[in-house]
mmCIF file of C-alpha atoms in Angstrom:
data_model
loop_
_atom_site.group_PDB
_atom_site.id
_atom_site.type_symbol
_atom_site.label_atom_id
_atom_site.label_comp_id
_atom_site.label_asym_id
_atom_site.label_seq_id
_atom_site.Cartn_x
_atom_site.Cartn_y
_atom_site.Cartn_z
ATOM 1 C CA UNK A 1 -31.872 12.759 10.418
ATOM 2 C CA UNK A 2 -30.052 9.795 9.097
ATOM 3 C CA UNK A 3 -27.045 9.222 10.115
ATOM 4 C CA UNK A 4 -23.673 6.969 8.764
ATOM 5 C CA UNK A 5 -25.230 3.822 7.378
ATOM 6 C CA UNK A 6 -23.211 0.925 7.397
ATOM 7 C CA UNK A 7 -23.713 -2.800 5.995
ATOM 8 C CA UNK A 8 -23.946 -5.226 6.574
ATOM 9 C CA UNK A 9 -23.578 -5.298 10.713
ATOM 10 C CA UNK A 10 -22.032 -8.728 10.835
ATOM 11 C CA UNK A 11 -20.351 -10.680 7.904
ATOM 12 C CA UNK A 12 -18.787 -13.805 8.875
ATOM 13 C CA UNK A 13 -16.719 -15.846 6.186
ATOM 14 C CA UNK A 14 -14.031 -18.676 5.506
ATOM 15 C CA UNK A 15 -10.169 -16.514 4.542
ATOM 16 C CA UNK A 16 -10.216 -16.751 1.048
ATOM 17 C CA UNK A 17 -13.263 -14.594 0.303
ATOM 18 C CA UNK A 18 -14.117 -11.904 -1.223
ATOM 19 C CA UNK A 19 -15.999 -9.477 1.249
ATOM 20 C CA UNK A 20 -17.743 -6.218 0.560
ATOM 21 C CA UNK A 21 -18.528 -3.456 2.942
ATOM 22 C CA UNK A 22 -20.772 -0.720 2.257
ATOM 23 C CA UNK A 23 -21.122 2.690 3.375
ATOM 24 C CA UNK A 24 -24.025 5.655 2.909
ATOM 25 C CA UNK A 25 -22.495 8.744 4.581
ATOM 26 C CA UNK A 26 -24.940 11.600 5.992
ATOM 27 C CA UNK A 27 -26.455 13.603 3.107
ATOM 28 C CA UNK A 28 -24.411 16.754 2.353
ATOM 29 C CA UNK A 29 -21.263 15.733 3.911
ATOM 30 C CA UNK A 30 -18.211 15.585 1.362
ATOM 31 C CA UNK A 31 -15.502 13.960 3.457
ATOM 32 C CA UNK A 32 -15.947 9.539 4.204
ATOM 33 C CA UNK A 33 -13.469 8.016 6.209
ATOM 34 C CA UNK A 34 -12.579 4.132 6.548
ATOM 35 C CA UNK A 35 -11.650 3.211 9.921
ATOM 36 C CA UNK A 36 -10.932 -0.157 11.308
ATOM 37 C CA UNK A 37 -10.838 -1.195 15.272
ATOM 38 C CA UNK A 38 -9.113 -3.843 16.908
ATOM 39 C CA UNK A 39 -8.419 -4.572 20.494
ATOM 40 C CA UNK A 40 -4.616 -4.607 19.397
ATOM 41 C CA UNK A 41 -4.321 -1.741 17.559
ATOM 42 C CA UNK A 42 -7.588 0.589 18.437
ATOM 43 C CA UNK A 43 -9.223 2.907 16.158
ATOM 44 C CA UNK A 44 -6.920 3.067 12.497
ATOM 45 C CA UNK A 45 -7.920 5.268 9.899
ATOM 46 C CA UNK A 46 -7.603 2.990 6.422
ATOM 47 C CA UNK A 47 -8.391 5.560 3.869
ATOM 48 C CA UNK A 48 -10.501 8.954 3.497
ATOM 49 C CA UNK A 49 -12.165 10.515 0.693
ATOM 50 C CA UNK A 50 -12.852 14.316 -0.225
ATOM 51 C CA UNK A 51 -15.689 14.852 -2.671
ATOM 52 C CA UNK A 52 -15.433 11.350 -3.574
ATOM 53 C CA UNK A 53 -11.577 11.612 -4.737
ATOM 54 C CA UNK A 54 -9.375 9.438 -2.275
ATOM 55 C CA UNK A 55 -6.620 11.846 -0.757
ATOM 56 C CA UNK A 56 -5.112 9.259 1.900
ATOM 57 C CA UNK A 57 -4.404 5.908 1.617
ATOM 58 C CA UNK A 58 -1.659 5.364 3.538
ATOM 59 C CA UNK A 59 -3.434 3.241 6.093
ATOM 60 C CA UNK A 60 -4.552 0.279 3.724
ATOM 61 C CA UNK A 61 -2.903 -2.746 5.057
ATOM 62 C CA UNK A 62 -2.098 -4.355 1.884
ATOM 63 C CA UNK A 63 -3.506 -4.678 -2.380
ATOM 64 C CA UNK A 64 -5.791 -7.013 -0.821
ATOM 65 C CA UNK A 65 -7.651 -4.258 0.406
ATOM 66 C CA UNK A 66 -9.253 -1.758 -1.542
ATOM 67 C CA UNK A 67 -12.198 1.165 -1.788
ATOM 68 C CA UNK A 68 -14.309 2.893 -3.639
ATOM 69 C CA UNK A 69 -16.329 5.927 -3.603
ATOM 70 C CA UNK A 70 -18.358 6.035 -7.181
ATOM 71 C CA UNK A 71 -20.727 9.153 -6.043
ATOM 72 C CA UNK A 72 -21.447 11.137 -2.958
ATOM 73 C CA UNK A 73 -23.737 9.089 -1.560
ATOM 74 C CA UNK A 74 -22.003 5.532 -1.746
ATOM 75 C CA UNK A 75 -18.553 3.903 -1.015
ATOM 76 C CA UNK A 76 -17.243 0.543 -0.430
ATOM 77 C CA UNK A 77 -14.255 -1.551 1.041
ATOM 78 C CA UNK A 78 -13.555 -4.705 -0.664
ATOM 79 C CA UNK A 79 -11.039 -7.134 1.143
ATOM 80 C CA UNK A 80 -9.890 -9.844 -2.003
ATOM 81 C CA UNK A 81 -8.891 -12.128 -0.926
ATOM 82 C CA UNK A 82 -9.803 -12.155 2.997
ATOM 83 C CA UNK A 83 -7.341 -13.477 5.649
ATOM 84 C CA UNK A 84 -8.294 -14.472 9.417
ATOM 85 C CA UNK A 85 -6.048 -11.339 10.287
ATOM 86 C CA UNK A 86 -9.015 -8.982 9.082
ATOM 87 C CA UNK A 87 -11.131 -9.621 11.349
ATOM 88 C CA UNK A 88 -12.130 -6.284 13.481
ATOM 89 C CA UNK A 89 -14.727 -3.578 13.083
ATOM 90 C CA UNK A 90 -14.989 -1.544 10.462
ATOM 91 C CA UNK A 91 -16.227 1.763 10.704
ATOM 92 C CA UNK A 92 -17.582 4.210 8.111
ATOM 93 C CA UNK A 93 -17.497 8.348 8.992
ATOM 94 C CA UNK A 94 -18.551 11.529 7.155
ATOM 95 C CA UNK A 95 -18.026 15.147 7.715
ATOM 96 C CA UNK A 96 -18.187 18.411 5.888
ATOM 97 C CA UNK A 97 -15.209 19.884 5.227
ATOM 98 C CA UNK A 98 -16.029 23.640 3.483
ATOM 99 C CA UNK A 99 -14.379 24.537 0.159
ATOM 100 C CA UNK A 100 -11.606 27.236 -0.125
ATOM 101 C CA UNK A 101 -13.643 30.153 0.052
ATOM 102 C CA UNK A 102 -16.108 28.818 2.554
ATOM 103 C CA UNK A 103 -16.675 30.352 5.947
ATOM 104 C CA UNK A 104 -17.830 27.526 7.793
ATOM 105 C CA UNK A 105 -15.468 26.037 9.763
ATOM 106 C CA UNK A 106 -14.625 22.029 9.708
ATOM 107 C CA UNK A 107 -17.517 19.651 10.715
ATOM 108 C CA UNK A 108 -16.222 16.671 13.447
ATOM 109 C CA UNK A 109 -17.077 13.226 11.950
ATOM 110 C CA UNK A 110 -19.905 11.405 12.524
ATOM 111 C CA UNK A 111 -19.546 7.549 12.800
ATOM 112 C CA UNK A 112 -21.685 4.620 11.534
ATOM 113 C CA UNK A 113 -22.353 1.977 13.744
ATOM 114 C CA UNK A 114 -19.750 -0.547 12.201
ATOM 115 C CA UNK A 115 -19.519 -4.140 10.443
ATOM 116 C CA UNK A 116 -17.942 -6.454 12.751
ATOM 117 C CA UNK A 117 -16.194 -8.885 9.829
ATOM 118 C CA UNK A 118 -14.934 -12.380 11.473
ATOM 119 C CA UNK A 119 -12.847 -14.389 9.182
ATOM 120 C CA UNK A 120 -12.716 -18.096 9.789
ATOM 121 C CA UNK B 1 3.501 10.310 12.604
ATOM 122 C CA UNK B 2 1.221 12.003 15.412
ATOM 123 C CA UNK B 3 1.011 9.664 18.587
ATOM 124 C CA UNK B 4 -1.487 10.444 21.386
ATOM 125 C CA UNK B 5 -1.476 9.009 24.843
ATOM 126 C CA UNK B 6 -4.557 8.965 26.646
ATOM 127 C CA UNK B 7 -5.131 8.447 30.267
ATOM 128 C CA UNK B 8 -5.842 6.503 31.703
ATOM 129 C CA UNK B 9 -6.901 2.861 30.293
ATOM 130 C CA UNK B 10 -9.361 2.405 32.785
ATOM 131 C CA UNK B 11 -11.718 3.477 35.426
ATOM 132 C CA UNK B 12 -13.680 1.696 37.978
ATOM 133 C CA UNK B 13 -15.588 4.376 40.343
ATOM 134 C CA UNK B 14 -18.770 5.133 42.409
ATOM 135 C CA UNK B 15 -22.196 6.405 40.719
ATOM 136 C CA UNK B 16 -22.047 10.331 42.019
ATOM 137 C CA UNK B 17 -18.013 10.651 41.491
ATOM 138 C CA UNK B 18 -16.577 12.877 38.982
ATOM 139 C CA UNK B 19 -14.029 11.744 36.412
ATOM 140 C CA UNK B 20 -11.090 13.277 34.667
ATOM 141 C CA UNK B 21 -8.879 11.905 31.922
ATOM 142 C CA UNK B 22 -6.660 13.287 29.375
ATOM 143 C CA UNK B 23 -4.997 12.818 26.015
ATOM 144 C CA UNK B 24 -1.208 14.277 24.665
ATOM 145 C CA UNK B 25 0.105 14.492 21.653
ATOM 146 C CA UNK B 26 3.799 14.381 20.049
ATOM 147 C CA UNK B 27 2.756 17.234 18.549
ATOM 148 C CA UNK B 28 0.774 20.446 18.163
ATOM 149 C CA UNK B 29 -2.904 19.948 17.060
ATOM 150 C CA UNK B 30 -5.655 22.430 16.095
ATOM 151 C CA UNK B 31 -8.774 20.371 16.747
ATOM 152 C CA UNK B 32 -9.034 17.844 19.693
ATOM 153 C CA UNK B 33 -12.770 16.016 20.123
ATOM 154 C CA UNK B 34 -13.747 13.514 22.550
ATOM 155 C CA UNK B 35 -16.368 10.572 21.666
ATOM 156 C CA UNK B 36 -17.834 8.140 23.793
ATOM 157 C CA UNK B 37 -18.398 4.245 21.805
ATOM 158 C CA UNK B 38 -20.860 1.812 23.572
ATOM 159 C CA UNK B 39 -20.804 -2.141 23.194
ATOM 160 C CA UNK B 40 -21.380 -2.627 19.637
ATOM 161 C CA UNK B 41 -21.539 0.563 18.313
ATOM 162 C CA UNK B 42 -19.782 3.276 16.602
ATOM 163 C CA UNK B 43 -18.051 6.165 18.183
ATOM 164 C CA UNK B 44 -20.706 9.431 19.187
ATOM 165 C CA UNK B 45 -19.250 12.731 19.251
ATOM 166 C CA UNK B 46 -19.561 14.441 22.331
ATOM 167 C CA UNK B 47 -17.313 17.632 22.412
ATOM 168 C CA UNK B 48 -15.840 19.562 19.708
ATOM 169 C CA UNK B 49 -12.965 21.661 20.525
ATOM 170 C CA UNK B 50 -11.376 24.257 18.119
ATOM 171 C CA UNK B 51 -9.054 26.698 19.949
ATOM 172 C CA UNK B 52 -6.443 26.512 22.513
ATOM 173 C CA UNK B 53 -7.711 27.346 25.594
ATOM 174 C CA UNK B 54 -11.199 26.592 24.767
ATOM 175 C CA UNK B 55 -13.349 25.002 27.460
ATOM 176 C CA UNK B 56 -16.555 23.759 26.679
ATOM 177 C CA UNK B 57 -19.647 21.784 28.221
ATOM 178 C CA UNK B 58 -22.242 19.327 27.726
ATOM 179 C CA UNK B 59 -23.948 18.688 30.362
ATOM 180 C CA UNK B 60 -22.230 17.136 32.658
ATOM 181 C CA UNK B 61 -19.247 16.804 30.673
ATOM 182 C CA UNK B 62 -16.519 19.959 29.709
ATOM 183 C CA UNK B 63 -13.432 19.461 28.458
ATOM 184 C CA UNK B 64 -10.650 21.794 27.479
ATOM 185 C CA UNK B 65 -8.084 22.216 24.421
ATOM 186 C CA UNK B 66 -4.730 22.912 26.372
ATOM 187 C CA UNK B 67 -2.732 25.842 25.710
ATOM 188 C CA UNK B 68 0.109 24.325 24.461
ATOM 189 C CA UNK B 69 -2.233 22.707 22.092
ATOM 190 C CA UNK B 70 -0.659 19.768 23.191
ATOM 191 C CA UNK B 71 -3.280 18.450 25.231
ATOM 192 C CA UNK B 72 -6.793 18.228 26.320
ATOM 193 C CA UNK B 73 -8.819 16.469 29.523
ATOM 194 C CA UNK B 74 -12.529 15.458 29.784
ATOM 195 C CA UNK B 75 -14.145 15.632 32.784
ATOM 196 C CA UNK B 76 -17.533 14.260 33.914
ATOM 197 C CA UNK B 77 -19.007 15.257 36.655
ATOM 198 C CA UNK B 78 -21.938 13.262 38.701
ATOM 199 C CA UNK B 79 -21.354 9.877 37.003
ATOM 200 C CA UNK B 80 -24.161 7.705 36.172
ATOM 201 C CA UNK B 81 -24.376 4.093 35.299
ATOM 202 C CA UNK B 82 -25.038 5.372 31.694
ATOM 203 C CA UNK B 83 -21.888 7.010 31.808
ATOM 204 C CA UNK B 84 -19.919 3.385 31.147
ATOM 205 C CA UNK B 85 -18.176 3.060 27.919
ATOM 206 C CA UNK B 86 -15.010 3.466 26.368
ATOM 207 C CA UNK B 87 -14.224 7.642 25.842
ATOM 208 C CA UNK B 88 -11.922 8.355 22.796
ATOM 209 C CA UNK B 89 -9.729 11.434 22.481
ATOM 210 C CA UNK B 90 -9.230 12.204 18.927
ATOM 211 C CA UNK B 91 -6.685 14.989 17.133
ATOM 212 C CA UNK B 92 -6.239 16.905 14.373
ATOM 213 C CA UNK B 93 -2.371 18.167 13.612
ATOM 214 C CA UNK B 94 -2.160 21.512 11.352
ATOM 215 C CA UNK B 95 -2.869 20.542 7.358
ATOM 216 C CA UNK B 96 -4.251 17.064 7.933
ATOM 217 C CA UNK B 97 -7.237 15.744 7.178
ATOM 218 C CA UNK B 98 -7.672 12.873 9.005
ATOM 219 C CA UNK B 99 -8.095 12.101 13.031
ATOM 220 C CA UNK B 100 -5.438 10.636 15.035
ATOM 221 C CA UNK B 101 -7.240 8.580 18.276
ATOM 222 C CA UNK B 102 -6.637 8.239 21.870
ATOM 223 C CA UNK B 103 -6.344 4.362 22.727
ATOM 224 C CA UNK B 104 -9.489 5.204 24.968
ATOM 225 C CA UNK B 105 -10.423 5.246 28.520
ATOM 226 C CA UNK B 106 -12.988 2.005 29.976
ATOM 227 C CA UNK B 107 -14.947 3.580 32.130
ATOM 228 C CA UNK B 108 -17.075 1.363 34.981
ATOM 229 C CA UNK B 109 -19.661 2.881 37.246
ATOM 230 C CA UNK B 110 -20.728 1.156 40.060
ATOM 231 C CA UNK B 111 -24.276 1.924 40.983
#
């Protein structure tokens, strides 16, 4: 089975630009999470998604930072415009998280294998 | 917010030792999993754990979700070079959504 697909793997730019990261979480799951990881700071969670509505956003840095989840099967973080301080990994994660009603329990998340972003 | 400590940073041992380490929280939590990330890559769930008290295996790893719901410890038994990595505790408090992370345990095996 597929699993979290991230892209791209590397992306390395000059602070000022714009910078797109993608996401494709696993098929069925209805909960993506944004993480990013830093030596500083460790894993953050930036932002999470249930059935493609945001419910968190709390951990977005700043407006220069946004994301996007247009259907179930795609979602994107945009950084506009970038800043040497962004550079880290980014991860993307999905889970299932049953609707009221639902018997089955809470899925753990599943994590993609990251775009490490450097920022010149 | 929820704050978890995880213990400790780092561990340099001998292939064939067994390994404990363990994460608290501020708070009570209702879901505790462990992952272990390799060099470049993302986190890999290894243990799922859903009810205080709960101990569970994987091979050679089991871990428990503490009573107090506090806490939880991984242990690995038998280490192997493959073993090395950095093992994340992660947390879920009551009505949240999202995981709160360990700052991770480096683990070195020396063959």
């Amino acid at each position: 089975d597929a699993g979290v697909i991230q892209s791209p793997r590397h992306e390395v730019t000059e602070m000022g630009q714009e910078v797109t990261l993608r996401c494709k979480p696993i098929s069925g799951h209805n909960s993506l999470f944004w993480y990013r990881q830093t030596m500083m700071r460790g894993l953050e969670l930036l932002i999470y998604f249930n059935n493609n509505v945001p419910i968190d956003d709390s951990g977005m840095p700043e407006d220069r930072f946004s994301a996007k989840m247009p259907n179930a099967s795609f979602s994107t973080l945009k950084i506009q415009p970038s800043e040497p301080r962004d550079s880290a990994v980014y991860f993307c994660a999905s889970s299932f998280r049953p609707f009221l009603g639902q018997t089955q329990s809470n899925q753990p998340q599943h994590f993609g294998d990251g775009t490490r972003l450097s920022i010149l | 917010g929820q704050q978890l400590n995880q213990s400790p940073q780092s561990m340099f041992i001998q292939e064939g030792e067994d390994v404990s380490m363990n994460c608290t929280s501020s708070s009570i939590f209702n879901t505790w999993l462990w992952y272990k990330q390799d060099p470049g890559e993302g986190p890999v769930l290894l243990i799922a754990l859903y009810k205080a008290g709960e101990l569970t295996s994987n091979g050679r790893l089991t871990a428990q979700f503490g009573i107090t719901r506090k806490d939880s410890f991984l242990n690995i038994s038998a280490s192997i070079p493959s073993d090395v990595g950095i093992y994340f505790c992660a947390g879920r408090g009551t009505g949240r959504r999202a995981l709160t992370f360990g700052s991770g345990t480096r683990l070195q095996v020396q063959p």
